[in-house]
mmCIF file with all atom_site columns, C-alpha atoms in Angstrom:
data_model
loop_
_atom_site.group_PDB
_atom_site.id
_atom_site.type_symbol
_atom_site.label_atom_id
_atom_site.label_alt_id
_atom_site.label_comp_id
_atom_site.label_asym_id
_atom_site.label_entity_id
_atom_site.label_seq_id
_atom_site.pdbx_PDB_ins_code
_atom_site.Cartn_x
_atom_site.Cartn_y
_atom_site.Cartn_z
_atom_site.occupancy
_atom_site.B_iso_or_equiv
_atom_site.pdbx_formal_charge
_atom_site.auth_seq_id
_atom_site.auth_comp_id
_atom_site.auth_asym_id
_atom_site.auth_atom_id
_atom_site.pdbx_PDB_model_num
ATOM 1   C CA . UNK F 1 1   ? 0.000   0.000   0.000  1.00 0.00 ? 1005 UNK F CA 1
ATOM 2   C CA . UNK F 1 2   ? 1.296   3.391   -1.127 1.00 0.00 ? 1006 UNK F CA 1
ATOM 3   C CA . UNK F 1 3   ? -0.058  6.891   0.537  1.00 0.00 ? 1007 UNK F CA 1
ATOM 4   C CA . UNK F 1 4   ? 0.686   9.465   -1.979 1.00 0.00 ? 1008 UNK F CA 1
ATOM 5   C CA . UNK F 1 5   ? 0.000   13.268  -0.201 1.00 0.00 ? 1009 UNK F CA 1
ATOM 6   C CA . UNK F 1 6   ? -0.623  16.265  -2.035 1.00 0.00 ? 1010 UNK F CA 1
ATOM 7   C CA . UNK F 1 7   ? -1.267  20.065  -1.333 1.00 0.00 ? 1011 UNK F CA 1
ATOM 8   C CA . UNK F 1 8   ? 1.130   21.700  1.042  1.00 0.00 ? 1012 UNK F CA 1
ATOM 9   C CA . UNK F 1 9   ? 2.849   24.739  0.675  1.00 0.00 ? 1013 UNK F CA 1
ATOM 10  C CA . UNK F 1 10  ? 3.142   28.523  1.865  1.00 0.00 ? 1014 UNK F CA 1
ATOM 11  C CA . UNK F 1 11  ? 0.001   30.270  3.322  1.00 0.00 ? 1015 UNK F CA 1
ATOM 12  C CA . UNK F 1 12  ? -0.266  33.574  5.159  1.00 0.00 ? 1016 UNK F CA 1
ATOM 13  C CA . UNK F 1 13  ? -2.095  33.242  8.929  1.00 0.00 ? 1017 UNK F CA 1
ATOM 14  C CA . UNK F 1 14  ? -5.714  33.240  8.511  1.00 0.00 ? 1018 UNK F CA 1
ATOM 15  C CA . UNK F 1 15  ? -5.145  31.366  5.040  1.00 0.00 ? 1019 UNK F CA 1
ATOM 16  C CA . UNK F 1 16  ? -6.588  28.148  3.808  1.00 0.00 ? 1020 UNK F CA 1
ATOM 17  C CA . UNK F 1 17  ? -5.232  24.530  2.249  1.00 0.00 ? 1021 UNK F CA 1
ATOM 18  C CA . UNK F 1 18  ? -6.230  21.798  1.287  1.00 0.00 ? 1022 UNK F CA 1
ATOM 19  C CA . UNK F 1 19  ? -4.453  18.293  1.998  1.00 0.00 ? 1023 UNK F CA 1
ATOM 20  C CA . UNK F 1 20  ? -5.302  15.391  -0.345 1.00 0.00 ? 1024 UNK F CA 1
ATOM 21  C CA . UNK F 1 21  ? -3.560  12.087  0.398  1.00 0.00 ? 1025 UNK F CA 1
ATOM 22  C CA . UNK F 1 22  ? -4.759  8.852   -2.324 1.00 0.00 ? 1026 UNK F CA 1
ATOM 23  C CA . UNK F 1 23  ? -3.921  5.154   -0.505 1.00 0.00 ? 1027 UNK F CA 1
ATOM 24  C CA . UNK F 1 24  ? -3.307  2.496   -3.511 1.00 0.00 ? 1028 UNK F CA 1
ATOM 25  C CA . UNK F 1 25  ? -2.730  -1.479  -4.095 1.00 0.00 ? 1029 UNK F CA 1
ATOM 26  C CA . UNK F 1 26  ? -4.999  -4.089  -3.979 1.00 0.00 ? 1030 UNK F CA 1
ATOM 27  C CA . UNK F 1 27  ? -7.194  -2.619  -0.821 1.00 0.00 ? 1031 UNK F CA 1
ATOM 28  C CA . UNK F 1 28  ? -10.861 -4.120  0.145  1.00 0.00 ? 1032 UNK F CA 1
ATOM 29  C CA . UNK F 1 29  ? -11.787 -1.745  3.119  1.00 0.00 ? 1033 UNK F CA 1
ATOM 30  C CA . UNK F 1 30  ? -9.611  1.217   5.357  1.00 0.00 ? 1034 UNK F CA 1
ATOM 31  C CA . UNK F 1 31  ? -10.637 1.551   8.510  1.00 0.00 ? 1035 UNK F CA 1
ATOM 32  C CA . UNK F 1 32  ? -8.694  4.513   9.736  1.00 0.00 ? 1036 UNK F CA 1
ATOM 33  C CA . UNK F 1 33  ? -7.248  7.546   7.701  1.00 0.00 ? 1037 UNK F CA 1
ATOM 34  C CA . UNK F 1 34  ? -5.988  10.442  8.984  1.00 0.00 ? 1038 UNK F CA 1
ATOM 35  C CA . UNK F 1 35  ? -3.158  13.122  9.121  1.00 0.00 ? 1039 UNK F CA 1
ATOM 36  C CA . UNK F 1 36  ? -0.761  13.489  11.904 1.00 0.00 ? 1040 UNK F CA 1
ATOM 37  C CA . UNK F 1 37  ? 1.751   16.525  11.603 1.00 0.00 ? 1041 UNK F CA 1
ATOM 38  C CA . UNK F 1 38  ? 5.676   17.058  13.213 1.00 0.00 ? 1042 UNK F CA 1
ATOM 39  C CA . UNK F 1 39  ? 6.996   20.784  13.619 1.00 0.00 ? 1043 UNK F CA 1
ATOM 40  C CA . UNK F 1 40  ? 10.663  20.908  14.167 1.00 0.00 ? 1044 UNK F CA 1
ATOM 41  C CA . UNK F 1 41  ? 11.951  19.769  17.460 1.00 0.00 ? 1045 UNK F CA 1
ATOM 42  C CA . UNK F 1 42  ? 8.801   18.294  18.318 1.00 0.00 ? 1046 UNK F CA 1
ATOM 43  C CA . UNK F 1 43  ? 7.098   14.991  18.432 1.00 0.00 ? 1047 UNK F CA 1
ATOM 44  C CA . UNK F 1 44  ? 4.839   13.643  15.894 1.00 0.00 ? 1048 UNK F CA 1
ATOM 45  C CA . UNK F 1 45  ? 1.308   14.394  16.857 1.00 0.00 ? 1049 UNK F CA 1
ATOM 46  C CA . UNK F 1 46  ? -2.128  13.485  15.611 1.00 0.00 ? 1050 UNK F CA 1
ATOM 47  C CA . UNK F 1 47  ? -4.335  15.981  13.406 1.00 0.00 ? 1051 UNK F CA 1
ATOM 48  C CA . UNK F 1 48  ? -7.501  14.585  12.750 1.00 0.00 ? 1052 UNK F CA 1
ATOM 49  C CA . UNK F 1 49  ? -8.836  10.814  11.877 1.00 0.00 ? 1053 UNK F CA 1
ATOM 50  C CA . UNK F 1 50  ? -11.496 9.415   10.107 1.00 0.00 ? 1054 UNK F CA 1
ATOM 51  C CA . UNK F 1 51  ? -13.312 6.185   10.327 1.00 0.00 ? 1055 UNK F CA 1
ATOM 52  C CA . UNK F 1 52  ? -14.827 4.468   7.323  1.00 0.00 ? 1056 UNK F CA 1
ATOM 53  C CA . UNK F 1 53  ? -17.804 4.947   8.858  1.00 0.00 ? 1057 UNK F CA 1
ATOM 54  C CA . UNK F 1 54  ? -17.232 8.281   9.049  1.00 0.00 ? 1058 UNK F CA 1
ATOM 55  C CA . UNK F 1 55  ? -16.996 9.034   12.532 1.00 0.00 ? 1059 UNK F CA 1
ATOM 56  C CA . UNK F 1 56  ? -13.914 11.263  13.435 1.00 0.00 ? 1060 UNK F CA 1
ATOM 57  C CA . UNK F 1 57  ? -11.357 12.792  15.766 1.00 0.00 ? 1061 UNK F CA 1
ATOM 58  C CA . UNK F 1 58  ? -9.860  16.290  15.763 1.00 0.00 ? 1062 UNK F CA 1
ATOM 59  C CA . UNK F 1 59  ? -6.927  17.500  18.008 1.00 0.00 ? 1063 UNK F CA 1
ATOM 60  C CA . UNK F 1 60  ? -7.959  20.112  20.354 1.00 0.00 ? 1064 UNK F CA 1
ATOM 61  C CA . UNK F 1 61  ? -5.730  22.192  18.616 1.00 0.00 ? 1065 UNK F CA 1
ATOM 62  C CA . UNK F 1 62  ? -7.390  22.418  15.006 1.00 0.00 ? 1066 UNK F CA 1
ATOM 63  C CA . UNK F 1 63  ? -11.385 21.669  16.228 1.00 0.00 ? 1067 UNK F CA 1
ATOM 64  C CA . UNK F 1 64  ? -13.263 24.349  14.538 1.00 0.00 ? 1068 UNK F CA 1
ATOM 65  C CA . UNK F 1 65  ? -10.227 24.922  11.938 1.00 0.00 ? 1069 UNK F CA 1
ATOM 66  C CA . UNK F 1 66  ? -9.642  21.987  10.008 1.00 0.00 ? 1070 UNK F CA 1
ATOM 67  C CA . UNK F 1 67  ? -12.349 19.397  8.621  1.00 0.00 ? 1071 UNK F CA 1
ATOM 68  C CA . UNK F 1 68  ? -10.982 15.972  7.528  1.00 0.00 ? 1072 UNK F CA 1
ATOM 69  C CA . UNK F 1 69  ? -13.206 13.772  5.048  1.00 0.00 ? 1073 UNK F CA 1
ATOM 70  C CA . UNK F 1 70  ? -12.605 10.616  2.764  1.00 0.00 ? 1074 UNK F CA 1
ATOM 71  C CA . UNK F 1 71  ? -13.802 9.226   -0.308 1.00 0.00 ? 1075 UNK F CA 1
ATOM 72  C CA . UNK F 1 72  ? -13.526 5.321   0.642  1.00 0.00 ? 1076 UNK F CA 1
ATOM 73  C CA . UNK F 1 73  ? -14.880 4.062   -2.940 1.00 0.00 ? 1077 UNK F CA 1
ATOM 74  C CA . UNK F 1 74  ? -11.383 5.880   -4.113 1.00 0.00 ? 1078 UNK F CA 1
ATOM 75  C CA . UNK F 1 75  ? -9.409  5.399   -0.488 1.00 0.00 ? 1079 UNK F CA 1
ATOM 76  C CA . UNK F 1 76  ? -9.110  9.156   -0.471 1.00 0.00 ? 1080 UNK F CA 1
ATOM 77  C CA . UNK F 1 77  ? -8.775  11.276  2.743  1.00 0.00 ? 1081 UNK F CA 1
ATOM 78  C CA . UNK F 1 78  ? -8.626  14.885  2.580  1.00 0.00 ? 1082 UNK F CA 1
ATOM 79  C CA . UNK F 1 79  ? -8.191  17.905  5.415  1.00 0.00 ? 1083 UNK F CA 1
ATOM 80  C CA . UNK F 1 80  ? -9.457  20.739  4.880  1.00 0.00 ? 1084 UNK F CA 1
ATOM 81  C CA . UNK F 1 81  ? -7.212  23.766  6.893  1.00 0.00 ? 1085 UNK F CA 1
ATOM 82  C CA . UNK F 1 82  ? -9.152  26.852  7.321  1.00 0.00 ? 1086 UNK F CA 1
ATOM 83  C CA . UNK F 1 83  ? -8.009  29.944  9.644  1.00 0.00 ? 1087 UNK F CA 1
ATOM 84  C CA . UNK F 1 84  ? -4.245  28.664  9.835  1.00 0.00 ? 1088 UNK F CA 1
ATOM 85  C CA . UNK F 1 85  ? -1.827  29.743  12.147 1.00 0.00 ? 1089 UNK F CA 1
ATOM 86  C CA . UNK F 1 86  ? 1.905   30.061  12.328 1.00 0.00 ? 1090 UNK F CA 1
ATOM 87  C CA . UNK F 1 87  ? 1.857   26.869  14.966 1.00 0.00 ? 1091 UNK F CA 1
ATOM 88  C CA . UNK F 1 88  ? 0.098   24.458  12.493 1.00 0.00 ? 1092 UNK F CA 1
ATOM 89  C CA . UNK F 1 89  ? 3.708   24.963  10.084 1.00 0.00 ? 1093 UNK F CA 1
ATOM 90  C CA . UNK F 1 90  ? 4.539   21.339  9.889  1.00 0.00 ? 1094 UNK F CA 1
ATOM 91  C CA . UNK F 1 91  ? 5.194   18.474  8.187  1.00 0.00 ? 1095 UNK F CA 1
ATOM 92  C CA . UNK F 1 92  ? 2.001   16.664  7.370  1.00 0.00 ? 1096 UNK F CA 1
ATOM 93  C CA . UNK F 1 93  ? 1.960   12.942  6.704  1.00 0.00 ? 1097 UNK F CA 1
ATOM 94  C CA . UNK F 1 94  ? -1.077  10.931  5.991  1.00 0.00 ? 1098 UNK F CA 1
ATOM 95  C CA . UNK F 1 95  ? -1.796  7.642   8.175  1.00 0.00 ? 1099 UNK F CA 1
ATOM 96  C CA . UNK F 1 96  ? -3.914  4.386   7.359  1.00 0.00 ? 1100 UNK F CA 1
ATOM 97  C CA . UNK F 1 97  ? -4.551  2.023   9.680  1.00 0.00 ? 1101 UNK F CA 1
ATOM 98  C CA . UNK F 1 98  ? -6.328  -1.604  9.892  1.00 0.00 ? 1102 UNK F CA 1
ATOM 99  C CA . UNK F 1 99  ? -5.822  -1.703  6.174  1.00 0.00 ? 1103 UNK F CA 1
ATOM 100 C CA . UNK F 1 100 ? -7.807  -4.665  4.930  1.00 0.00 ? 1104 UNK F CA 1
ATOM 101 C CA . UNK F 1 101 ? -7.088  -6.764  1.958  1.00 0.00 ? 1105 UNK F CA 1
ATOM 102 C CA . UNK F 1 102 ? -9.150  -9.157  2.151  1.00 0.00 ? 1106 UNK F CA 1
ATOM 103 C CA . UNK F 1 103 ? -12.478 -10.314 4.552  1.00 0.00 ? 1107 UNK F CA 1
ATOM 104 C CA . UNK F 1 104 ? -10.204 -11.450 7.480  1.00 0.00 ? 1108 UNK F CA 1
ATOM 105 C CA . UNK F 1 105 ? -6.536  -10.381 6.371  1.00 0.00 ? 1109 UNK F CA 1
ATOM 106 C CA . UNK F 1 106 ? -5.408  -6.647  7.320  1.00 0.00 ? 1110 UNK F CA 1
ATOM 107 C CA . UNK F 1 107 ? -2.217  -4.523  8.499  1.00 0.00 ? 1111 UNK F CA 1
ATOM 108 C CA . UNK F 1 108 ? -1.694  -1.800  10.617 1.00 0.00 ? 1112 UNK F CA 1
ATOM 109 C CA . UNK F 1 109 ? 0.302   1.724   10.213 1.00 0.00 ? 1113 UNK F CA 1
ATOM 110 C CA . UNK F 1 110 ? 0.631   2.700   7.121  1.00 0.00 ? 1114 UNK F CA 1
ATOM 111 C CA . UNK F 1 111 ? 2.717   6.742   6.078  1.00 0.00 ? 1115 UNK F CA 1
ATOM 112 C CA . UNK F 1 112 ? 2.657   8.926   3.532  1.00 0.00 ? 1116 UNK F CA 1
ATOM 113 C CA . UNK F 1 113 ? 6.059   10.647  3.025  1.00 0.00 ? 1117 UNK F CA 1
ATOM 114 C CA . UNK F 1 114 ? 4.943   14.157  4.528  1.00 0.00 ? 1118 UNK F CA 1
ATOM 115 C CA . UNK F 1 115 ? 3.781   17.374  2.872  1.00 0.00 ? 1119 UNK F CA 1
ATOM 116 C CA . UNK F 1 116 ? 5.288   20.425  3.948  1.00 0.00 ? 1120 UNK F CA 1
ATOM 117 C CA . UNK F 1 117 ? 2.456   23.160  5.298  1.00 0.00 ? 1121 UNK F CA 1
ATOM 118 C CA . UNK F 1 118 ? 4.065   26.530  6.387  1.00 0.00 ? 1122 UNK F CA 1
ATOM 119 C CA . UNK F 1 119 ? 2.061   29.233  7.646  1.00 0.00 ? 1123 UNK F CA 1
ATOM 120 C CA . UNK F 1 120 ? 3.979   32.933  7.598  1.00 0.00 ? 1124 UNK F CA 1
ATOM 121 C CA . UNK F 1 121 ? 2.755   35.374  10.376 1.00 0.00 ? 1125 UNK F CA 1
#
């Protein structure tokens, strides 16, 4: 399974993006997709998450800023980044988890190489 991300790049504060991240292979079902995002010096941290089901999780830090979504029929996930501020700069990398390739057979922890989002003040 490949994650291939897309759509990071240099936004004034109170500026929008748009993360796209497209999971491929041979893939029946995704259970979790999200984005988690490490600034420099820190540890990696999770943005947002997404069930198949479509139930999802937000970081305190981004609820009310960013909106995450997915497409499963094309194993898309997406996050929306509205109002950003100069502490959401950071490398972005899209996740997949309980990956399923068949009815019973499935891995965990899947990453995306990182997109770079970097929010000027």
């Amino acid at each position: 399974v490949q994650l291939v991300a897309s759509g990071g790049g240099l936004v004034q504060a109170g500026g929008s993006l748009r993360l796209s991240c497209a999971a491929s292979g041979i893939i029946a079902v995704i259970n979790v997709m999200g984005w988690y995002r490490q600034a420099p010096g820190k540890a990696r941290e999770l943005v947002a998450t997404i069930t198949n089901g479509g139930s999802t999780n937000y970081a305190d830090s981004v609820k009310g800023r960013f909106t995450i979504s997915r497409d499963n029929a094309k194993n898309t996930v997406h996050l929306q980044m509205d109002s950003l501020i100069p502490e959401d700069t950071a490398v972005y990398y899209c996740y997949a988890d309980r990956v399923y390739f068949s009815s019973s057979y499935f891995l965990n922890n899947y990453w995306g190489q990182g997109t770079q989002v970097t929010v000027s003040s």
